[in-house]
Every structure is written in C-alpha cells, then in structure tokens.
Short mmCIF file of C-alpha atoms and ligand atoms in Angstrom, two decimals:
data_model
loop_
_atom_site.label_atom_id
_atom_site.label_comp_id
_atom_site.label_asym_id
_atom_site.label_seq_id
_atom_site.Cartn_x
_atom_site.Cartn_y
_atom_site.Cartn_z
CA MET L 1 -51.55 -57.20 32.63
CA GLU L 2 -49.55 -59.38 30.49
CA ARG L 3 -46.00 -59.22 31.18
CA ARG L 4 -42.96 -59.67 28.00
CA THR L 5 -39.56 -59.67 28.32
CA LEU L 6 -37.66 -56.70 26.34
CA GLY L 7 -33.83 -57.12 26.13
CA GLY L 8 -34.08 -59.13 29.40
CA LEU L 9 -35.87 -56.57 31.38
CA GLU L 10 -39.62 -57.46 32.18
CA VAL L 11 -42.00 -54.95 30.56
CA SER L 12 -45.84 -54.41 30.66
CA ILE L 13 -47.26 -55.27 27.03
CA LEU L 14 -48.54 -51.77 26.94
CA GLY L 15 -46.34 -48.86 27.90
CA LEU L 16 -47.26 -45.02 28.13
CA GLY L 17 -45.91 -42.57 25.33
CA THR L 18 -45.25 -39.04 26.47
CA SER L 19 -44.73 -36.93 23.41
CA ARG L 20 -47.98 -35.19 24.06
CA LEU L 21 -47.10 -35.24 27.84
CA ALA L 22 -45.70 -31.82 28.04
CA SER L 23 -45.95 -29.84 24.54
CA ILE L 24 -48.29 -27.12 23.38
CA GLY L 25 -51.25 -27.99 22.26
CA THR L 26 -51.47 -31.39 23.76
CA GLY L 27 -49.98 -31.00 27.45
CA ARG L 28 -51.98 -31.03 30.37
CA SER L 29 -51.61 -29.66 33.93
CA LYS L 30 -49.34 -31.13 36.31
CA SER L 31 -52.09 -32.84 38.25
CA ASP L 32 -53.97 -34.18 34.63
CA ALA L 33 -50.06 -36.07 34.61
CA LYS L 34 -50.08 -37.44 37.83
CA ALA L 35 -53.49 -39.15 37.24
CA LEU L 36 -52.29 -40.84 34.37
CA PHE L 37 -49.06 -41.96 36.07
CA ASP L 38 -51.24 -42.98 38.54
CA ALA L 39 -53.69 -45.36 35.98
CA CYS L 40 -50.55 -46.78 34.94
CA ARG L 41 -49.48 -47.84 38.40
CA GLU L 42 -53.17 -49.09 38.98
CA CYS L 43 -53.38 -51.01 35.48
CA GLY L 44 -49.48 -52.35 35.79
CA VAL L 45 -47.99 -50.44 33.11
CA ASN L 46 -44.46 -50.10 34.03
CA VAL L 47 -42.85 -48.49 30.55
CA ILE L 48 -42.46 -44.74 30.01
CA ASP L 49 -41.27 -43.93 26.67
CA THR L 50 -40.01 -40.26 26.07
CA ALA L 51 -37.41 -37.93 24.54
CA ASP L 52 -35.33 -35.04 25.35
CA ALA L 53 -37.45 -33.47 22.21
CA TYR L 54 -40.73 -34.20 23.75
CA GLY L 55 -42.09 -31.13 25.04
CA SER L 56 -38.48 -29.37 24.52
CA THR L 57 -37.03 -31.74 27.82
CA MET L 58 -40.35 -31.01 29.83
CA ALA L 59 -41.86 -34.41 29.20
CA GLU L 60 -38.38 -36.05 30.93
CA ARG L 61 -38.78 -33.42 33.71
CA TRP L 62 -42.26 -34.35 34.63
CA ILE L 63 -41.27 -37.87 34.53
CA GLY L 64 -38.74 -37.34 36.62
CA GLU L 65 -41.25 -35.75 39.26
CA LEU L 66 -43.71 -38.23 38.78
CA THR L 67 -41.99 -41.28 39.44
CA ARG L 68 -39.29 -40.14 42.19
CA ALA L 69 -41.15 -41.84 44.59
CA ASP L 70 -40.88 -45.42 42.87
CA ARG L 71 -38.38 -45.12 40.26
CA GLU L 72 -37.40 -48.48 40.61
CA ARG L 73 -40.98 -49.93 39.57
CA TRP L 74 -40.48 -48.13 35.92
CA VAL L 75 -38.67 -48.99 32.91
CA VAL L 76 -37.77 -45.70 31.15
CA VAL L 77 -37.05 -45.65 27.40
CA THR L 78 -35.73 -41.98 25.97
CA LYS L 79 -34.21 -41.24 23.18
CA ILE L 80 -31.88 -38.53 21.73
CA GLY L 81 -31.07 -36.48 18.25
CA LEU L 82 -33.82 -34.85 17.29
CA PRO L 83 -32.18 -31.19 17.83
CA THR L 84 -33.68 -29.99 21.12
CA VAL L 85 -33.13 -26.34 22.66
CA ASP L 86 -33.10 -26.39 26.23
CA LEU L 87 -33.75 -22.91 27.52
CA PRO L 88 -33.80 -21.94 31.00
CA GLY L 89 -37.35 -21.48 32.71
CA PRO L 90 -40.20 -19.69 31.34
CA PHE L 91 -38.56 -19.37 27.83
CA ARG L 92 -38.59 -23.10 27.73
CA VAL L 93 -41.70 -23.09 25.90
CA PHE L 94 -40.33 -21.44 22.84
CA GLY L 95 -37.53 -24.15 22.60
CA GLN L 96 -40.91 -25.68 20.63
CA ARG L 97 -40.73 -23.63 17.45
CA ALA L 98 -36.58 -22.91 17.44
CA ARG L 99 -36.73 -26.66 17.72
CA LYS L 100 -38.99 -27.35 14.53
CA THR L 101 -36.19 -24.36 12.96
CA THR L 102 -33.44 -26.25 14.16
CA GLN L 103 -34.58 -29.91 12.86
CA ALA L 104 -35.87 -28.76 9.23
CA ARG L 105 -31.95 -27.07 8.72
CA ALA L 106 -30.37 -30.15 10.91
CA GLY L 107 -30.97 -33.11 8.06
CA SER L 108 -28.32 -35.63 9.06
CA ALA L 109 -26.10 -33.83 11.55
CA PHE L 110 -26.33 -36.09 14.10
CA ALA L 111 -24.11 -34.67 16.80
CA LEU L 112 -22.73 -38.05 18.39
CA ASP L 113 -18.86 -36.89 19.20
CA HIS L 114 -17.97 -37.98 22.47
CA ALA L 115 -18.62 -34.70 24.24
CA SER L 116 -22.44 -34.14 22.84
CA LEU L 117 -23.20 -37.83 23.47
CA THR L 118 -21.89 -37.93 27.11
CA ARG L 119 -23.62 -34.50 28.02
CA SER L 120 -27.01 -35.64 26.16
CA ILE L 121 -27.08 -38.97 28.51
CA GLU L 122 -25.89 -36.71 31.76
CA ARG L 123 -28.42 -34.30 31.21
CA SER L 124 -31.81 -36.86 30.43
CA LEU L 125 -30.45 -38.47 33.53
CA LYS L 126 -30.78 -35.66 35.66
CA ARG L 127 -33.55 -34.45 34.23
CA LEU L 128 -35.24 -37.90 34.70
CA ARG L 129 -33.92 -38.24 38.44
CA ARG L 130 -32.43 -41.88 37.78
CA ASP L 131 -28.95 -43.09 37.36
CA ARG L 132 -29.95 -45.52 34.98
CA ILE L 133 -31.70 -45.17 31.35
CA GLU L 134 -33.27 -48.58 30.69
CA ILE L 135 -33.34 -47.95 27.03
CA PHE L 136 -31.44 -45.21 25.41
CA LEU L 137 -32.42 -44.61 21.48
CA LEU L 138 -30.85 -42.58 18.80
CA HIS L 139 -34.19 -40.74 17.28
CA LEU L 140 -34.62 -41.01 13.57
CA PRO L 141 -30.93 -41.21 12.94
CA PRO L 142 -29.70 -41.53 9.31
CA ALA L 143 -29.35 -44.80 7.95
CA SER L 144 -25.28 -44.41 7.44
CA ILE L 145 -25.81 -44.25 11.71
CA VAL L 146 -24.21 -47.79 11.87
CA GLU L 147 -20.55 -46.56 10.16
CA ASP L 148 -20.08 -44.30 13.24
CA ASP L 149 -17.64 -46.40 15.36
CA GLU L 150 -17.18 -43.31 17.68
CA ALA L 151 -20.72 -43.11 18.40
CA HIS L 152 -20.85 -47.15 19.05
CA GLU L 153 -18.32 -47.10 21.07
CA ILE L 154 -19.32 -44.24 23.24
CA LEU L 155 -22.71 -46.23 23.69
CA GLN L 156 -20.80 -48.98 24.72
CA GLU L 157 -18.58 -47.46 27.26
CA ALA L 158 -22.21 -45.93 28.57
CA GLN L 159 -23.34 -49.42 28.56
CA ARG L 160 -20.15 -50.65 30.49
CA SER L 161 -20.35 -47.78 32.98
CA GLY L 162 -23.98 -49.01 34.13
CA VAL L 163 -25.63 -45.55 32.97
CA ILE L 164 -27.42 -47.14 29.94
CA ALA L 165 -28.45 -50.73 30.21
CA HIS L 166 -29.41 -50.49 26.22
CA PHE L 167 -28.92 -48.74 23.26
CA GLY L 168 -30.26 -48.82 20.01
CA VAL L 169 -32.47 -46.99 17.49
CA SER L 170 -36.06 -45.45 17.13
CA THR L 171 -36.63 -45.61 12.91
CA ASP L 172 -39.17 -46.79 10.77
CA MET L 173 -37.16 -48.33 8.55
CA PRO L 174 -36.64 -52.01 8.89
CA ARG L 175 -33.48 -52.29 6.94
CA THR L 176 -32.12 -49.42 9.47
CA ILE L 177 -32.74 -51.49 12.28
CA ALA L 178 -31.75 -54.54 10.76
CA ALA L 179 -28.50 -53.13 10.10
CA VAL L 180 -27.87 -51.53 13.49
CA ARG L 181 -28.32 -55.20 14.92
CA ASP L 182 -25.97 -56.66 12.71
CA ALA L 183 -23.55 -53.96 13.07
CA TRP L 184 -24.05 -52.90 16.68
CA GLY L 185 -25.30 -56.22 17.82
CA CYS L 186 -28.78 -54.16 19.61
CA PRO L 187 -31.39 -56.25 20.67
CA VAL L 188 -34.45 -53.61 21.16
CA ALA L 189 -35.78 -50.91 18.76
CA GLU L 190 -38.84 -48.85 18.50
CA THR L 191 -40.78 -48.52 15.31
CA ALA L 192 -44.50 -48.10 13.89
CA VAL L 193 -46.14 -51.01 14.21
CA ASN L 194 -50.26 -50.49 12.63
CA PRO L 195 -51.41 -52.68 9.51
CA TRP L 196 -49.64 -50.30 7.00
CA SER L 197 -46.46 -49.99 8.90
CA LEU L 198 -43.52 -51.94 7.45
CA ALA L 199 -42.86 -53.47 10.41
CA SER L 200 -45.96 -54.91 10.27
CA ALA L 201 -44.83 -57.54 7.48
CA ALA L 202 -42.80 -58.61 9.87
CA PRO L 203 -39.38 -58.83 7.86
CA ALA L 204 -37.21 -62.08 8.17
CA SER L 205 -34.03 -59.81 8.59
CA MET L 206 -35.18 -58.13 11.73
CA THR L 207 -35.41 -61.47 13.48
CA GLY L 208 -33.88 -61.14 16.80
CA VAL L 209 -34.88 -57.39 17.75
CA ASP L 210 -37.06 -56.73 20.39
CA LEU L 211 -39.62 -54.18 19.10
CA ILE L 212 -41.18 -51.47 21.00
CA ALA L 213 -44.26 -50.28 18.73
CA ASN L 214 -45.72 -47.06 18.40
CA ARG L 215 -48.25 -45.40 16.09
CA VAL L 216 -50.44 -48.60 16.92
CA MET L 217 -53.33 -46.45 16.20
CA GLY L 218 -52.29 -45.65 12.37
CA SER L 219 -52.79 -41.56 12.62
CA GLU L 220 -54.69 -39.05 14.53
CA ALA L 221 -57.01 -38.88 11.11
CA LEU L 222 -57.90 -42.45 11.75
CA ARG L 223 -58.28 -41.64 15.49
CA VAL L 224 -60.38 -38.81 14.89
CA GLN L 225 -62.76 -40.83 12.25
CA LEU L 226 -62.86 -44.07 14.16
CA LEU L 227 -62.18 -44.04 17.97
CA ASP L 228 -63.80 -40.78 18.71
CA ARG L 229 -66.80 -41.72 17.06
CA GLU L 230 -66.99 -45.37 18.40
CA ALA L 231 -65.94 -43.85 21.55
CA ALA L 232 -68.91 -41.86 21.90
CA SER L 233 -71.30 -44.44 20.81
CA SER L 234 -70.42 -47.57 23.04
CA ALA L 235 -70.56 -48.10 26.67
CA PRO L 236 -68.77 -46.19 28.96
CA HIS L 237 -65.18 -47.81 29.91
CA ARG L 238 -65.15 -50.31 27.06
CA ALA L 239 -62.51 -49.69 24.21
CA ALA L 240 -63.40 -49.24 20.83
CA PRO L 241 -63.86 -52.22 18.70
CA ILE L 242 -61.27 -50.63 16.30
CA ALA L 243 -58.92 -49.88 18.59
CA ARG L 244 -58.97 -53.31 20.06
CA ARG L 245 -58.40 -54.78 16.98
CA LEU L 246 -55.68 -52.51 16.48
CA LEU L 247 -53.56 -53.31 19.55
CA ARG L 248 -54.28 -57.05 19.05
CA HIS L 249 -52.70 -56.50 15.67
CA ALA L 250 -49.97 -55.09 17.12
CA ALA L 251 -49.43 -57.26 19.92
CA ALA L 252 -49.09 -60.37 17.18
CA VAL L 253 -46.46 -59.01 15.49
CA PRO L 254 -43.21 -60.99 16.04
CA GLY L 255 -40.77 -59.17 18.32
CA VAL L 256 -43.21 -56.47 19.87
CA LYS L 257 -42.86 -56.64 23.25
CA VAL L 258 -44.14 -53.02 24.23
CA ILE L 259 -47.24 -51.43 22.50
CA LEU L 260 -46.88 -47.47 23.39
CA THR L 261 -50.36 -45.63 24.41
CA GLY L 262 -49.54 -41.84 23.24
CA THR L 263 -52.97 -40.63 25.04
CA MET L 264 -53.12 -38.26 27.53
CA GLU L 265 -56.68 -39.54 29.16
CA PRO L 266 -56.66 -42.03 32.35
CA ALA L 267 -59.72 -43.24 30.97
CA HIS L 268 -58.70 -44.35 27.52
CA LEU L 269 -55.26 -45.83 29.11
CA ARG L 270 -57.57 -47.98 31.21
CA ASP L 271 -59.75 -48.96 28.06
CA ASN L 272 -56.33 -50.20 26.26
CA ALA L 273 -55.21 -51.84 28.78
CA ARG L 274 -58.77 -53.55 29.34
CA ALA L 275 -58.58 -54.43 25.28
CA ILE L 276 -55.05 -55.76 25.46
CA ASP L 277 -55.76 -58.79 27.91
CA THR L 278 -59.21 -59.22 25.91
CA PRO L 279 -59.02 -61.53 22.91
CA VAL L 280 -60.45 -59.84 19.54
CA THR L 281 -64.33 -61.65 19.77
CA ALA L 282 -66.14 -62.56 16.46
CA GLU L 283 -68.45 -59.54 17.85
CA ASP L 284 -65.52 -57.10 17.72
CA LEU L 285 -64.91 -58.31 13.84
CA ILE L 286 -68.19 -57.21 12.78
CA ALA L 287 -68.70 -54.17 14.65
N1 LIG K 301 -40.47 -41.70 15.90
C1 LIG K 301 -40.39 -42.13 17.13
O1 LIG K 301 -39.35 -42.60 17.89
C2 LIG K 301 -41.99 -41.66 17.80
C3 LIG K 301 -42.17 -42.18 18.87
N2 LIG K 301 -43.55 -42.18 18.98
C4 LIG K 301 -43.91 -42.39 20.58
O2 LIG K 301 -44.95 -43.10 20.74
C5 LIG K 301 -46.20 -43.02 21.65
C6 LIG K 301 -47.12 -43.00 21.22
O3 LIG K 301 -47.95 -42.43 20.11
P1 LIG K 301 -48.74 -42.45 19.18
O4 LIG K 301 -48.27 -43.55 18.18
O5 LIG K 301 -49.14 -40.84 18.46
O6 LIG K 301 -50.10 -42.47 19.99
P2 LIG K 301 -51.32 -43.51 19.89
O7 LIG K 301 -51.09 -44.50 18.48
O8 LIG K 301 -51.35 -44.39 21.03
O9 LIG K 301 -52.50 -42.58 19.73
C7 LIG K 301 -53.06 -41.66 18.61
C8 LIG K 301 -54.14 -40.88 19.08
O10 LIG K 301 -55.38 -42.18 19.85
C9 LIG K 301 -55.87 -41.66 21.21
N3 LIG K 301 -56.28 -42.70 21.81
C10 LIG K 301 -55.01 -43.64 22.06
N4 LIG K 301 -56.28 -44.78 22.47
C11 LIG K 301 -57.59 -44.42 22.68
C12 LIG K 301 -58.96 -44.73 23.14
N5 LIG K 301 -59.21 -46.09 23.79
N6 LIG K 301 -59.99 -44.11 22.62
C13 LIG K 301 -59.90 -43.28 22.33
N7 LIG K 301 -58.66 -42.44 21.92
C14 LIG K 301 -57.12 -43.17 21.88
C15 LIG K 301 -54.47 -40.60 21.77
O11 LIG K 301 -54.85 -40.09 22.65
C16 LIG K 301 -53.78 -39.77 20.40
O12 LIG K 301 -54.27 -39.00 20.17
C17 LIG K 301 -45.45 -41.37 21.96
O13 LIG K 301 -46.27 -40.67 23.04
C18 LIG K 301 -44.22 -41.69 21.66
O14 LIG K 301 -43.61 -41.60 22.76
C19 LIG K 301 -44.57 -42.12 18.46
C20 LIG K 301 -44.66 -41.22 17.22
C21 LIG K 301 -43.34 -41.52 16.76
C1 LIG K 302 -46.43 -37.84 17.98
C2 LIG K 302 -45.01 -38.00 17.46
N1 LIG K 302 -44.93 -36.94 16.21
C3 LIG K 302 -43.86 -37.13 15.27
C4 LIG K 302 -42.70 -37.52 15.76
C5 LIG K 302 -42.94 -38.21 17.02
C6 LIG K 302 -43.66 -38.14 18.07
O1 LIG K 302 -43.81 -38.72 19.25
C7 LIG K 302 -41.50 -38.64 17.36
O2 LIG K 302 -40.86 -39.38 18.55
O3 LIG K 302 -40.49 -38.46 16.45
C8 LIG K 302 -41.50 -37.73 15.54
#
C-alpha cells in the first residue's frame, strides 16, 4: 500500500474510520471488529481515526483492546469536543441518546479550559491504552477557536510533554483550517473530500496543511444507490468502479495524505485497499 507523510509520520494512504465501530445500529461484535483490524494489518493500513464521541467512548476502548499487542504499528487520530457522556458499564449505550441531546444544546460551548482539556486527553489515552496520541483534533470547533489562546497553550503544553504529537481541527470549513494553520501553525486537519466538498477545490488558502480525508464516498445515500448496486453486479473482490473513482479523486486532491474508509466490512476494506493502488482505467470511466 502507498505510504505518505502526514505531519512527519509515515502513514498508509488508506486509513480506518471508526465512527460506526461500536455505535448503536452500525456497531458489530468484538470478534467482527477484530477481523476488521486483522484486515488492516494484512492490507498495510496503519492509520485509525476515532473520537471520544464515537459509540460514546466505546470505539476508543475497542481500539485500545485491539491494538494493545502491537500499538507501535498504528498512527491513532482521535478527537474531542462533541459532548460525550461517559457512563459506567451497562449504562454506556444510553449515552448515545444523551449525547445527541447535549450536543443539540451545546452550540459553541467547547470546554477547553485547562482542567477539561487535560482530562479529555488523559481519558482518551487511557481508553486507547497508549501513552501517546499521534494526532489530536478538536471535533467541529467554532471558527472562533483560533481566538482561544488558553486552549492553544494547553495543547502546546501537551505536545511538549509528549502525550500528543500533533493537534489540529476536524472541520469542513477550509477557512477554519486556514485560520488554525495561520494562528496556531497546525500542519494537520481532517475534512470531507469528495467531488462535492469544498476541500476538493483545493483552496490555495489551505496550502501547507496535511489533510485526512473523510466522507470520500460522498454520502450514505450515494453508497446505497451506487456502491451496493454495483458491488452486487460486479465480480467478488473487485471494488465498484464508482468507489475506485472516488478514492482516486481524493488521493489526487493536493494535501491529502490519508483517506479514511468508514466500512465495517473486511471485504470492503480489502476492495478499497486494492482500488487505491490501482489507477483508474478507461474501462472504469465508461463503466
Ligand atoms: N466530522 C468528522 O470528524 C467526521 C469524521 N468522519 C470519519 O471518517 C470515517 C469515514 O466515514 P464516512 O466518511 O462516513 O465513510 P465512507 O465514505 O468511507 O463510507 C460511507 C459508506 O460507504 C460504505 N463503503 C465503503 N467502501 C465501500 C465499498 N468498497 N463497497 C461498498 N460500500 C462501501 C461504508 O460501509 C459506509 O457505509 C468515519 O468513520 C470517521 O472516522 C466521518 C464523518 C465526519
Ligand atoms: C459518520 C459521522 N456522522 C456525523 C459526524 C461524524 C461521523 O463520523 C463525526 O465525526 O462528526 C459528525
């Protein structure tokens, strides 16, 4: 698998997105999750993208368990900021609903004071069973985040102490990415990259930022209409031409270093791994 350099780290062009890993409705059993991580190892995928909010902290916990024996081989991206309810044991699943409610009320109430931010980092590290988070992102922060000097200082302090290697933002607003780069000097951001996303226009204002691409398949609706239909009609283990084109599109957008795939299916992961290393052919374009 192709490797690129993201903020000085060696990463696989394809990364695993885990927003569905342990969430209600889309989550799988832990043995399915283990099979998915084994497929990543087999394909050479070394990036895992997560957030404290995914599965109300369960995604981070599962990642911690599943990467425990070989934690050094992974580059972990996690995010904080979508209000997360961290309930004990069996009550955890109810956190999903509670989170939605708090989130709707939260608006721009990003808790980035010293105590909250330090606690968030400590908790993510503990759940992930790591002593370093390679990429630590603020999850959909308000554009005014760059005015929060205290948050910037705390993040720099965490970086100096070695618990986070890089920090930045996950947002679909290129202007916020550019502002964070200019005000905070952040070299990494996560954003939507598909033919309809703003980042695909590669605004010159974002030059110099290494991008982690999400929502490469556009939307769930697009997948249902195109990918499933094509997957059903094409040969097994052959990525649907539309998926291949979307992956190649993202790989060619300036600044993109990692393309996330949010699938829970090892077969789709393998398809996407194969597709990303295959140039789009004339046959694909008329398929
Ligand atoms: N604001 C943020 O920070 C956001 C972060 N993310 C991150 O990005 C990751 C990727 O998620 P999405 O962009 O939603 O996923 P995606 O674009 O990779 O996948 C969308 C859908 O396509 C399916 N799919 C993927 N490859 C396929 C194939 N070869 N054949 C058939 N179906 C296929 C997936 O199973 C999924 O249902 C998330 O898990 C999360 O880590 C996603 C959205 C927002
Ligand atoms: C699948 C999905 N939908 C919405 C959101 C995310 C996500 O991963 C996310 O990280 O922030 C908002």
